[in-house]
mmCIF file of C-alpha atoms and ligand atoms in Angstrom:
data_model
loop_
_atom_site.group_PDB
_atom_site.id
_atom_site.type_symbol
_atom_site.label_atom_id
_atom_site.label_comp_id
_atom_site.label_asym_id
_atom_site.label_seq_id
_atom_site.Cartn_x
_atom_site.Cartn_y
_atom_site.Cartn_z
ATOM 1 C CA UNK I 1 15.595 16.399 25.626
ATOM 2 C CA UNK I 2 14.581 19.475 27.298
ATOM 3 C CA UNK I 3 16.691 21.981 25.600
ATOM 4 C CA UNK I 4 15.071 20.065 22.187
ATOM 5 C CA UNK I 5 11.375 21.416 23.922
ATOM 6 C CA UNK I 6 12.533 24.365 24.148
ATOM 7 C CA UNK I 7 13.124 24.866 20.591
ATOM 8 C CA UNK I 8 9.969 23.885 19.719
ATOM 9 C CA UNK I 9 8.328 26.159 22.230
ATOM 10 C CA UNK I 10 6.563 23.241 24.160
ATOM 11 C CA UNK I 11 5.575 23.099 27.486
ATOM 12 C CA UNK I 12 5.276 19.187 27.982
ATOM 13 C CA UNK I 13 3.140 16.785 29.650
ATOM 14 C CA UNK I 14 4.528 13.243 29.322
ATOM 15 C CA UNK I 15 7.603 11.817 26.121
ATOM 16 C CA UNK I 16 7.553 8.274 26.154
ATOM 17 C CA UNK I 17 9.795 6.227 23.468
ATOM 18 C CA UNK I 18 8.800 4.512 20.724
ATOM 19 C CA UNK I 19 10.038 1.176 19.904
ATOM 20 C CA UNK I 20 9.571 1.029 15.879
ATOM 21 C CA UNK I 21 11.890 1.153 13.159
ATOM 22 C CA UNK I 22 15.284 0.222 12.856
ATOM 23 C CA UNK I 23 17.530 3.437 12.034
ATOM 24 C CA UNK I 24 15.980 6.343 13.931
ATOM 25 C CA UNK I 25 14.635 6.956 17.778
ATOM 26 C CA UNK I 26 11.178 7.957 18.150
ATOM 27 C CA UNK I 27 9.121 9.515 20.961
ATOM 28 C CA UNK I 28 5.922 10.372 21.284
ATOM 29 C CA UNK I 29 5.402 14.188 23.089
ATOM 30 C CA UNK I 30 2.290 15.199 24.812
ATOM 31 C CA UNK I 31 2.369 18.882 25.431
ATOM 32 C CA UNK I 32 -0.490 21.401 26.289
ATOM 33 C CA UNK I 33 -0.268 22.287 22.599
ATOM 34 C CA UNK I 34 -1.025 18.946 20.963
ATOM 35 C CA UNK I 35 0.662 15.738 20.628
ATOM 36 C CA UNK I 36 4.150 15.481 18.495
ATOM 37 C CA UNK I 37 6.056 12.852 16.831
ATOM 38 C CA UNK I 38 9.640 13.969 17.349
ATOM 39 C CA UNK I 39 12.585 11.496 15.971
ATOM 40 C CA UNK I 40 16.431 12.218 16.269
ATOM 41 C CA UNK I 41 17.622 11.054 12.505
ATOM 42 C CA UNK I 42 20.426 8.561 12.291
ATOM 43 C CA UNK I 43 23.080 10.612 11.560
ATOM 44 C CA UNK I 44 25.851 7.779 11.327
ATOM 45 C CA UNK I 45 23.044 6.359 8.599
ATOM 46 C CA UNK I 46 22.039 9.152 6.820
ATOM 47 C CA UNK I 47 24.707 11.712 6.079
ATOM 48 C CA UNK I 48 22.403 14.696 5.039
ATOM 49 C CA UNK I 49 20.174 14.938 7.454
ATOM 50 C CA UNK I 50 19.327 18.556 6.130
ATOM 51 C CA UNK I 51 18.536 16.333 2.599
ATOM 52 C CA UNK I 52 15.873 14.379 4.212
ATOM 53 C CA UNK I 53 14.447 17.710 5.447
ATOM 54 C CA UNK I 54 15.001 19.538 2.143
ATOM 55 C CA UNK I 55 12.807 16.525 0.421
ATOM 56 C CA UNK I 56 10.030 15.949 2.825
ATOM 57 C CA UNK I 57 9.330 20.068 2.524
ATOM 58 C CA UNK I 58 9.588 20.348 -1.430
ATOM 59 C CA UNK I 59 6.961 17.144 -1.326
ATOM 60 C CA UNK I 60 4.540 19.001 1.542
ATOM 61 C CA UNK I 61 5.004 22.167 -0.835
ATOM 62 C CA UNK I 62 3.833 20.499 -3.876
ATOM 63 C CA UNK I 63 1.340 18.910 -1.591
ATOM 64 C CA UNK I 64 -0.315 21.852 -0.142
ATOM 65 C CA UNK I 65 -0.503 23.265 -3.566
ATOM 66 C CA UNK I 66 -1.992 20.827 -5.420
ATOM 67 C CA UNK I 67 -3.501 17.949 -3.201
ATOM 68 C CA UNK I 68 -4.546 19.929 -0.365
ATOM 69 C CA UNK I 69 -6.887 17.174 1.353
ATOM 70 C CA UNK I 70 -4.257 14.866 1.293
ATOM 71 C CA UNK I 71 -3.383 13.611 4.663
ATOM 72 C CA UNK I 72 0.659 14.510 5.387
ATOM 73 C CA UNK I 73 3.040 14.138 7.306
ATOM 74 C CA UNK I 74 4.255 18.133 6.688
ATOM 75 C CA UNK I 75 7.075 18.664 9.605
ATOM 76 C CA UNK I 76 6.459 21.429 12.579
ATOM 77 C CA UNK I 77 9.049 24.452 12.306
ATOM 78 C CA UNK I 78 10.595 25.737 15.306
ATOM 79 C CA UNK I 79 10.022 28.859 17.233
ATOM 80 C CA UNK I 80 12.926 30.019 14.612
ATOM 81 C CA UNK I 81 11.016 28.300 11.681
ATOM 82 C CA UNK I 82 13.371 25.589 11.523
ATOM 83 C CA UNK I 83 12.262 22.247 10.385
ATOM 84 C CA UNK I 84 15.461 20.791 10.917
ATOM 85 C CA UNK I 85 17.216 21.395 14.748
ATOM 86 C CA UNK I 86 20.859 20.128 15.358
ATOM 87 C CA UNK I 87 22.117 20.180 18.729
ATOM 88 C CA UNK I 88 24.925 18.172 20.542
ATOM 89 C CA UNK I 89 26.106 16.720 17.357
ATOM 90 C CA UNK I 90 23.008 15.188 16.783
ATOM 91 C CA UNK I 91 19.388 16.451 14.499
ATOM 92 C CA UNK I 92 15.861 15.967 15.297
ATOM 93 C CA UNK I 93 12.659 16.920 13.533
ATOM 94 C CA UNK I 94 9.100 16.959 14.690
ATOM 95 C CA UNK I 95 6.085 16.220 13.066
ATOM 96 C CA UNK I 96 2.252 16.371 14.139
ATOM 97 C CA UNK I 97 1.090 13.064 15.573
ATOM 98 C CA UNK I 98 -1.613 11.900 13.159
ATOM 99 C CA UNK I 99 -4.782 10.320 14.465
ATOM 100 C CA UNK I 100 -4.297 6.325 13.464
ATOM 101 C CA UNK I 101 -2.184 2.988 14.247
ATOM 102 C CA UNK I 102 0.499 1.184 12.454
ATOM 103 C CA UNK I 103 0.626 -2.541 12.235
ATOM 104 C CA UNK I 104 3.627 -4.716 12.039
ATOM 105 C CA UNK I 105 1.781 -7.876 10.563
ATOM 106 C CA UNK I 106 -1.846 -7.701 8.434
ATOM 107 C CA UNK I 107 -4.972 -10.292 9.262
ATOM 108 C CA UNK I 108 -6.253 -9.843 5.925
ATOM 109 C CA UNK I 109 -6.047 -9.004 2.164
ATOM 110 C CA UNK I 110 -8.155 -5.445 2.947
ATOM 111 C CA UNK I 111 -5.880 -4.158 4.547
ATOM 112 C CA UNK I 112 -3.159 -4.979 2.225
ATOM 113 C CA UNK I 113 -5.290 -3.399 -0.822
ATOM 114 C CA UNK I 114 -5.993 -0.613 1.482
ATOM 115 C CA UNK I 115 -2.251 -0.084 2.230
ATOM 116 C CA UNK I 116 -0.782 -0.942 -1.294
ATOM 117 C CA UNK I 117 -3.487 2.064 -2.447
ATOM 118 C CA UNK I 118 -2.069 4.484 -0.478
ATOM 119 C CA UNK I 119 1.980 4.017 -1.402
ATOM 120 C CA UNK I 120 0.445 3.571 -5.244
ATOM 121 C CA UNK I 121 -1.679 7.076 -4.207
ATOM 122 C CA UNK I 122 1.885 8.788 -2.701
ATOM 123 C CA UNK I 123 3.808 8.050 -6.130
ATOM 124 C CA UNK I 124 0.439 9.001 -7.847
ATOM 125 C CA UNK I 125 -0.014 11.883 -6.734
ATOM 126 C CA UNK I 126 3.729 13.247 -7.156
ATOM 127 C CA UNK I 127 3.965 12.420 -10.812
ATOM 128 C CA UNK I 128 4.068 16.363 -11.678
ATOM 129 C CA UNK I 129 6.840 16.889 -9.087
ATOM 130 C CA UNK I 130 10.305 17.726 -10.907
ATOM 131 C CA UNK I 131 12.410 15.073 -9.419
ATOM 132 C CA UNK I 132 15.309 16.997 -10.343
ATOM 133 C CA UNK I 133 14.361 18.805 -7.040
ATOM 134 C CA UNK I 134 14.470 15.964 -4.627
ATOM 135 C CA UNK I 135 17.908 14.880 -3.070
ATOM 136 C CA UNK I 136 19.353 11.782 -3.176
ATOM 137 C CA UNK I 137 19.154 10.933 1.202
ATOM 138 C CA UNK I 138 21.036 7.911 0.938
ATOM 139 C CA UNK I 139 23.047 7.366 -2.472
ATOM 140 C CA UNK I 140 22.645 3.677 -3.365
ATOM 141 C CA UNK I 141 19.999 3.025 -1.024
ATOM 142 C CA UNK I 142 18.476 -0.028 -3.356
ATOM 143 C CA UNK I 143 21.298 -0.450 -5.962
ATOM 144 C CA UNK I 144 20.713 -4.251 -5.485
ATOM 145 C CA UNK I 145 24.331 -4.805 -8.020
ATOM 146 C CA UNK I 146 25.897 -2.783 -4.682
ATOM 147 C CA UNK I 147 24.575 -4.952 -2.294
ATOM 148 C CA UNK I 148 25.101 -7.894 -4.180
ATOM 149 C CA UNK I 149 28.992 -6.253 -4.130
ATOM 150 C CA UNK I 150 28.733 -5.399 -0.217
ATOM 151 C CA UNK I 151 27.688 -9.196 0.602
ATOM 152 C CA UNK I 152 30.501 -10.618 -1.534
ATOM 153 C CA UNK I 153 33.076 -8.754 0.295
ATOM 154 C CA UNK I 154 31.236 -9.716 3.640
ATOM 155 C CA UNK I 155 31.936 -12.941 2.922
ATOM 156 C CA UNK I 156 35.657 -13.064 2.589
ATOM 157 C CA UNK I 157 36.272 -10.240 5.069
ATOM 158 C CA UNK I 158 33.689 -10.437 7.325
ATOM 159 C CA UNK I 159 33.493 -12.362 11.111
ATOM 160 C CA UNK I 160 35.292 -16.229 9.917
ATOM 161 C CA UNK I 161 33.484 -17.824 12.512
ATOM 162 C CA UNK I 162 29.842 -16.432 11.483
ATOM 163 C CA UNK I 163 30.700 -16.686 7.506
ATOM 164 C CA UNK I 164 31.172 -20.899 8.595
ATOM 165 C CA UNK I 165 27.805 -20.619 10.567
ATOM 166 C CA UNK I 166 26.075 -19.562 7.539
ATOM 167 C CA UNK I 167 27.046 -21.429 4.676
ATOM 168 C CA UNK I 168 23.628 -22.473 3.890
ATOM 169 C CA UNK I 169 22.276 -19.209 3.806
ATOM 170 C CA UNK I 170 25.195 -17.649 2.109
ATOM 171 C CA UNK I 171 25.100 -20.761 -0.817
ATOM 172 C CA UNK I 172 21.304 -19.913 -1.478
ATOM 173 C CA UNK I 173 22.022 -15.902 -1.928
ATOM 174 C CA UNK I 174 24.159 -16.970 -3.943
ATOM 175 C CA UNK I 175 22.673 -19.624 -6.136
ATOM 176 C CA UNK I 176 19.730 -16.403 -6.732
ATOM 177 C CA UNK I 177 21.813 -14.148 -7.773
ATOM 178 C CA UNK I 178 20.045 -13.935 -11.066
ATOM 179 C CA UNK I 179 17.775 -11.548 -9.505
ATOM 180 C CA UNK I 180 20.676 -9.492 -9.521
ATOM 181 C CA UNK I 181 20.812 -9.843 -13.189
ATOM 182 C CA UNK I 182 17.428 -9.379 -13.729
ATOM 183 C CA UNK I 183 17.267 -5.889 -11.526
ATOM 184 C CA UNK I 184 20.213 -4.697 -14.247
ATOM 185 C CA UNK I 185 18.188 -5.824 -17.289
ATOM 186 C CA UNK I 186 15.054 -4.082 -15.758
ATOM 187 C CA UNK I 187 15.957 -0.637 -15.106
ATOM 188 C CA UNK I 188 18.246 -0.751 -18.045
ATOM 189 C CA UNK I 189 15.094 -1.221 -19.621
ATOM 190 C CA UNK I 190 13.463 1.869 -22.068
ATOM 191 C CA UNK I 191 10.385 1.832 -21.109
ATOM 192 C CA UNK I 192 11.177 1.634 -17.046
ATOM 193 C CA UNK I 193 11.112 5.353 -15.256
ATOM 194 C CA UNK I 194 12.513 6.614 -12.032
ATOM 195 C CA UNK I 195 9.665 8.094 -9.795
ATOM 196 C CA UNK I 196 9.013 9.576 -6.641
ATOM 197 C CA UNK I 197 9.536 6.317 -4.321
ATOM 198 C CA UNK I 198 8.746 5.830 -0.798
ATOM 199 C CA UNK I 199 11.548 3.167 -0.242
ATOM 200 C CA UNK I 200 10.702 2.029 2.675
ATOM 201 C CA UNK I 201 6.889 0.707 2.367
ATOM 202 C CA UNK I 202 7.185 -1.977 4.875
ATOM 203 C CA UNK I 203 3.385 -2.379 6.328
ATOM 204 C CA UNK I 204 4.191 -0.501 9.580
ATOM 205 C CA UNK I 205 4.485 2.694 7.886
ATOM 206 C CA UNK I 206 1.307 3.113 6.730
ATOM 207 C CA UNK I 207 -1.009 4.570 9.305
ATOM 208 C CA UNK I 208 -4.806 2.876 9.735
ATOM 209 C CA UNK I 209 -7.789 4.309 10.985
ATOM 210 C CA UNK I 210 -10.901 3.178 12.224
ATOM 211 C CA UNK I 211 -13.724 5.135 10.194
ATOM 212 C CA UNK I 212 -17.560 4.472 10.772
ATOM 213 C CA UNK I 213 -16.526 0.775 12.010
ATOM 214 C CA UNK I 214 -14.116 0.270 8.683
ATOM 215 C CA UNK I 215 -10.542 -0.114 8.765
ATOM 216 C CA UNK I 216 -9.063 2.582 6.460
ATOM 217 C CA UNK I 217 -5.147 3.249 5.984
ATOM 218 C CA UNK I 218 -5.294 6.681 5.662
ATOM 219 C CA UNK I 219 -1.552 8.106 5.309
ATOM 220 C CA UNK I 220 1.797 7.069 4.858
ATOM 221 C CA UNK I 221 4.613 7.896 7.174
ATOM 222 C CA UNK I 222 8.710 7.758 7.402
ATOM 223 C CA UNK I 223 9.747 10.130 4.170
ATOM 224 C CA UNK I 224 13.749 9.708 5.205
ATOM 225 C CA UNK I 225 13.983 7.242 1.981
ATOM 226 C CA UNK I 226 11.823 9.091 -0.395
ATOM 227 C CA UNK I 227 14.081 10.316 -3.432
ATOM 228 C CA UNK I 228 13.939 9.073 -7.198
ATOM 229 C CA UNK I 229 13.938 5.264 -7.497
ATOM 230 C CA UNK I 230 12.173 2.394 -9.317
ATOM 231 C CA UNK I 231 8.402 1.305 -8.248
ATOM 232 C CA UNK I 232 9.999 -2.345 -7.765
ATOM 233 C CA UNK I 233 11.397 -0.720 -4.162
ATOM 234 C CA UNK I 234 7.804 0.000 -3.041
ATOM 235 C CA UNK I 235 5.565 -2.574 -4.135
ATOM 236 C CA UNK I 236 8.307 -5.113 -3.492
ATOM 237 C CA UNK I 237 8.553 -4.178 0.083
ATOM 238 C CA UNK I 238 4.976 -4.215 0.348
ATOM 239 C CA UNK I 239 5.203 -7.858 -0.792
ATOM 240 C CA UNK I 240 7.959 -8.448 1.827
ATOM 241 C CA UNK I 241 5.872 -7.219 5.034
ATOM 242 C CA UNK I 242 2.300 -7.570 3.629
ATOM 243 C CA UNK I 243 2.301 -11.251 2.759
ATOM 244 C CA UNK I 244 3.344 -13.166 5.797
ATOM 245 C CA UNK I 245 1.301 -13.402 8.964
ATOM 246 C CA UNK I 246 4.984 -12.869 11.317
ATOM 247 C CA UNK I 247 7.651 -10.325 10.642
ATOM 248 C CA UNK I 248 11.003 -10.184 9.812
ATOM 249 C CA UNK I 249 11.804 -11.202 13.196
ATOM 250 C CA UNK I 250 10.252 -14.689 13.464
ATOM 251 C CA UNK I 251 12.851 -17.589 14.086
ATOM 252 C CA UNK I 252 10.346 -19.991 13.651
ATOM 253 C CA UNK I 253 10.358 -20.772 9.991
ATOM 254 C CA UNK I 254 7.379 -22.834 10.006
ATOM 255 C CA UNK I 255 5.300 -19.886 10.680
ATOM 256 C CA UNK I 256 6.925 -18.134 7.140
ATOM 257 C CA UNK I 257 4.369 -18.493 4.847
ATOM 258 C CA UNK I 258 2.574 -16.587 2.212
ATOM 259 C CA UNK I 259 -0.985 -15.604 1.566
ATOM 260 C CA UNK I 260 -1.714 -15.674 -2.578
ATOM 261 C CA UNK I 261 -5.156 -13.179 -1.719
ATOM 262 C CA UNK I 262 -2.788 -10.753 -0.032
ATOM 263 C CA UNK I 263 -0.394 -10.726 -2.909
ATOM 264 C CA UNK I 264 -3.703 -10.079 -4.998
ATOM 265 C CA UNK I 265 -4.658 -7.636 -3.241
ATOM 266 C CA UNK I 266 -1.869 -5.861 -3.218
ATOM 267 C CA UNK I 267 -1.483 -5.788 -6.616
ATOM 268 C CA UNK I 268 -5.457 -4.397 -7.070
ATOM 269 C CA UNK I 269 -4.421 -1.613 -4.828
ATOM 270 C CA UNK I 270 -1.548 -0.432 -6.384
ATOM 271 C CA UNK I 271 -2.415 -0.566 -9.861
ATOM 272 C CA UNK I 272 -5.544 0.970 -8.960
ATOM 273 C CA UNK I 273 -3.703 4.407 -8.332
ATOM 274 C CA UNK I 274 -0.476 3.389 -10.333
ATOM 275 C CA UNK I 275 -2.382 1.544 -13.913
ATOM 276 C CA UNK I 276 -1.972 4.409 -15.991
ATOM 277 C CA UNK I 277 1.303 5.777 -15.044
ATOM 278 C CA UNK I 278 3.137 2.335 -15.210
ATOM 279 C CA UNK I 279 4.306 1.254 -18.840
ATOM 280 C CA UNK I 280 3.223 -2.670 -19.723
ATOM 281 C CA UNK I 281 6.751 -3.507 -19.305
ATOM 282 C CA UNK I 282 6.539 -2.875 -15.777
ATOM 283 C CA UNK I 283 3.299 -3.772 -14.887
ATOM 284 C CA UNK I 284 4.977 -7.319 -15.902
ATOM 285 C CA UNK I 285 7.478 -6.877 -12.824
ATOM 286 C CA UNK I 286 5.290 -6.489 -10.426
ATOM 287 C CA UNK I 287 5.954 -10.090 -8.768
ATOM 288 C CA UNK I 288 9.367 -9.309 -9.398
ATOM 289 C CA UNK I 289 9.014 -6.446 -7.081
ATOM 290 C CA UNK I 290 8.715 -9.008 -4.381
ATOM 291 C CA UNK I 291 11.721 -11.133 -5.520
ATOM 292 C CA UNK I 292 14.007 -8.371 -5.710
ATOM 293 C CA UNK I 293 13.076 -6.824 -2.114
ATOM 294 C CA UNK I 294 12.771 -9.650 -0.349
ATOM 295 C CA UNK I 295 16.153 -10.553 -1.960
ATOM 296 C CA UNK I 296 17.889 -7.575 -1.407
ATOM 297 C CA UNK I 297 16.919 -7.782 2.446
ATOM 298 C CA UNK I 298 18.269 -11.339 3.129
ATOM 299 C CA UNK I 299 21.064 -10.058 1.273
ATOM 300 C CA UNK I 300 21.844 -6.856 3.944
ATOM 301 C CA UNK I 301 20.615 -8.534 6.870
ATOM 302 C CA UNK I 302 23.249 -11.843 6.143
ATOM 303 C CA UNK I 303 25.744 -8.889 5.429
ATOM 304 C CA UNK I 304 25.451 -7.129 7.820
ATOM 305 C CA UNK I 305 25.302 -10.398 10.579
ATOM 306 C CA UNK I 306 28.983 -11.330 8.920
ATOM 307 C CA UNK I 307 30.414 -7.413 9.286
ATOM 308 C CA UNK I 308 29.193 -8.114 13.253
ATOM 309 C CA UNK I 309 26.193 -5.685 12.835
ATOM 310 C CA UNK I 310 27.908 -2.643 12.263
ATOM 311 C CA UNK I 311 24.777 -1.202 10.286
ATOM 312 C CA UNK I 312 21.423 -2.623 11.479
ATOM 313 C CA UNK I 313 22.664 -3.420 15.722
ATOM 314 C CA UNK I 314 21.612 -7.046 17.302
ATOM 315 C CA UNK I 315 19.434 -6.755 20.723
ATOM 316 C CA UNK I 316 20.039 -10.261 20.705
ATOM 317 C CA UNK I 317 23.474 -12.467 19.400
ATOM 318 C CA UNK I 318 22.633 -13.601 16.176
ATOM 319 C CA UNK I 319 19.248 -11.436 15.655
ATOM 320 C CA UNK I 320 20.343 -10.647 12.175
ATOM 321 C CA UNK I 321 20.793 -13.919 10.922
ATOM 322 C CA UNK I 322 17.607 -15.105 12.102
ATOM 323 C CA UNK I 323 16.068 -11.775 10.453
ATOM 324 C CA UNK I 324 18.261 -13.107 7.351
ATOM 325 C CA UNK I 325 17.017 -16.807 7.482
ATOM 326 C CA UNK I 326 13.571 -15.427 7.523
ATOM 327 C CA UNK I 327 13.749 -13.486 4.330
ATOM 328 C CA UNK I 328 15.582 -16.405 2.723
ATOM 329 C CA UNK I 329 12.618 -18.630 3.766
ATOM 330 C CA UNK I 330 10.354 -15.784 2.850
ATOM 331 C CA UNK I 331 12.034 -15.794 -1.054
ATOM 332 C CA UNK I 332 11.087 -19.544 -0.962
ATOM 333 C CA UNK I 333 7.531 -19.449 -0.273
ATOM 334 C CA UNK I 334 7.478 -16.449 -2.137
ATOM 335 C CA UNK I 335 8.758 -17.544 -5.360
ATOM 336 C CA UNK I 336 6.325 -20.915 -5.232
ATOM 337 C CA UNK I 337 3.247 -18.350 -5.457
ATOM 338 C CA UNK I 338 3.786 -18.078 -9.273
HETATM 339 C C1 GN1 D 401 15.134 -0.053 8.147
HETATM 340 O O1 GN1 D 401 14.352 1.726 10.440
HETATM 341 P P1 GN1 D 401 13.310 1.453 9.435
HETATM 342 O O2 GN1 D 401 12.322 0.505 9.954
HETATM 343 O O3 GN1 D 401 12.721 2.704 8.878
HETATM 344 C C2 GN1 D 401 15.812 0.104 6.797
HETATM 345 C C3 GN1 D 401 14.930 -0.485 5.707
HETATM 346 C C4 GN1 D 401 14.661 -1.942 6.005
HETATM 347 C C5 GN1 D 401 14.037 -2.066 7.386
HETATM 348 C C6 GN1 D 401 13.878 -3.519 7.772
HETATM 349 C C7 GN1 D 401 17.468 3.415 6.093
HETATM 350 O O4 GN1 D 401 13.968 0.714 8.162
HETATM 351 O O5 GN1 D 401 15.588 -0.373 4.471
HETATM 352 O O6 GN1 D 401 13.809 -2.476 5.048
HETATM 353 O O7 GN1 D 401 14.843 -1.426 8.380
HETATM 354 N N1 GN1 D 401 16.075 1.515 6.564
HETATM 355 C C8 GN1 D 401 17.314 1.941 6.254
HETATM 356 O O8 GN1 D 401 13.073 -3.598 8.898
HETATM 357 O O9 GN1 D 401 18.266 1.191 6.112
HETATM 358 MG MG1 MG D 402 12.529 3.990 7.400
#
């Protein structure tokens, strides 16, 4: 990591690793010039690492010039001016460690209004960008017709032994697949848009702040997925990591349960930066936001458990069907809130 310092022009005090996030490695870098976030991007994941870049700078541009005040994550250039540094085959970036905490599950609906009104503020706020200058970081990323397409091939090529271990699971994805058809119908729809989407707005990447003794989320963080895509992707994943008290990672399916005030609030929150930009049509989808996400997730965790986790990794045998059978109990509970 040294030689990466050295780019940066940082004379360093203590890096310690962050454990957060699924794709990308984090560490946190104390130097005698502040405190950095520096990540190496997942290279194997995302293809165009200079894309990701290219986006996140085009959004702090438009930022700076039009919402100054507004707390971002803008990345730190090199002592070349680089935003972007590739070395040894692999590409980092750095960013300035903003003052707050993430959580991975919420205590109460608050916090979910407060979080689901700053992703509604992020789109919000970008409405005047020209999407036409955002890349595309990963092509696809929530074409849920593709991962419908990806799982169906899993499960006549994938691992035989794990495809018999999860016949259940793989008979319920399959017995929903009408959210499949209705994600075609809905973005085939005239009156839904593409907009600038986070896609990725699980809870922990939205930072909080203490501020005079109230909880505040204040910014939101991880801009590798943010490229034109349907509001579904955000509030829906909201809904997926806002509404349960345990994460994804809970094998204890009793504990899977939803809170109806959360799902409120999140829906307050959203609409009360997103009301006037949405059409009627999809202000109607918003619980279908949560179907299709939480779908779509059982969907590529299960996949990816039966291609022997090729995209997501396993710390543990089996972790990704357990992440899998949560989301599947998660659609359950889910779908008996309306
Ligand atoms: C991945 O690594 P992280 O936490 O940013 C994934 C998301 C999933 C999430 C599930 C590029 O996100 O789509 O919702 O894991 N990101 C990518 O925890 O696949
Ligand atoms: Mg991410």
């Amino acid at each position: 990591m040294e030689s990466i310092f050295e780019f940066y022009g940082w004379d360093v005090l203590k890096a310690v690793q962050m454990h957060q996030g699924l794709i990308n490695s984090t560490y946190i870098i104390n130097t005698t010039s502040g405190e950095f976030v520096l990540q190496s991007v997942n290279h194997t994941i995302f293809k165009d690492p200079a894309a990701i870049d290219h986006n996140i700078n085009t959004i702090g541009s438009y930022i700076k010039e039009n919402h100054p005040g507004y707390l971002y994550t803008y990345l730190v250039p090199t002592l070349n001016g680089n935003t972007l540094v590739e070395w040894e085959g692999k590409y980092y970036r750095a960013f300035h460690k903003i003052d707050g905490y993430a959580l991975s599950v919420l205590d109460n609906p608050i916090q979910a209004k407060e979080a689901a009104t700053q992703f509604g503020n992020f789109t919000q706020i970008l409405e005047g960008l020209d999407m036409g200058k955002l890349k595309i970081t990963l092509p696809d990323f929530h074409n849920l017709s593709l991962r419908f397409h990806q799982f169906s091939e899993a499960i006549i090529h994938g691992n035989s032994n794990r495809i018999q271990d999860s016949s259940n699971a793989i008979s319920f994805l399959q017995s929903h697949k009408w959210i499949v058809d209705q994600y075609v119908k809905f973005i085939q729809h005239a009156d839904v848009k593409q907009r600038v989407t986070h896609h990725d707005t699980k809870i922990s990447n939205v930072l909080f702040k203490q501020i005079e003794g109230i909880e505040k989320a204040i910014c939101v963080i991880d801009l590798d997925t943010v490229m034109p895509g349907y509001f579904i992707s955000d509030i829906g994943d909201m809904c997926r990591t806002c509404l349960c008290d345990v994460s994804e990672e809970e094998g204890n399916l009793d504990l899977v349960k939803v809170d109806g005030a959360k799902w409120e609030a999140i829906q307050a929150g959203y609409l009360s930066q997103m009301e006037t930009v949405l059409s009627n049509f999809e202000k109607d989808h918003l619980f279908f936001g949560g179907q299709f996400m939480i779908y779509m997730q059982a969907l590529r965790f299960l996949t990816d458990h039966l291609n022997n986790d090729i995209y997501y990794g396993a710390k543990k045998e089996g972790q990704n069907k357990v992440r899998a059978l949560n989301q599947i109990r998660l659609l359950e509970v889910y779908n008996k809130l309306k």
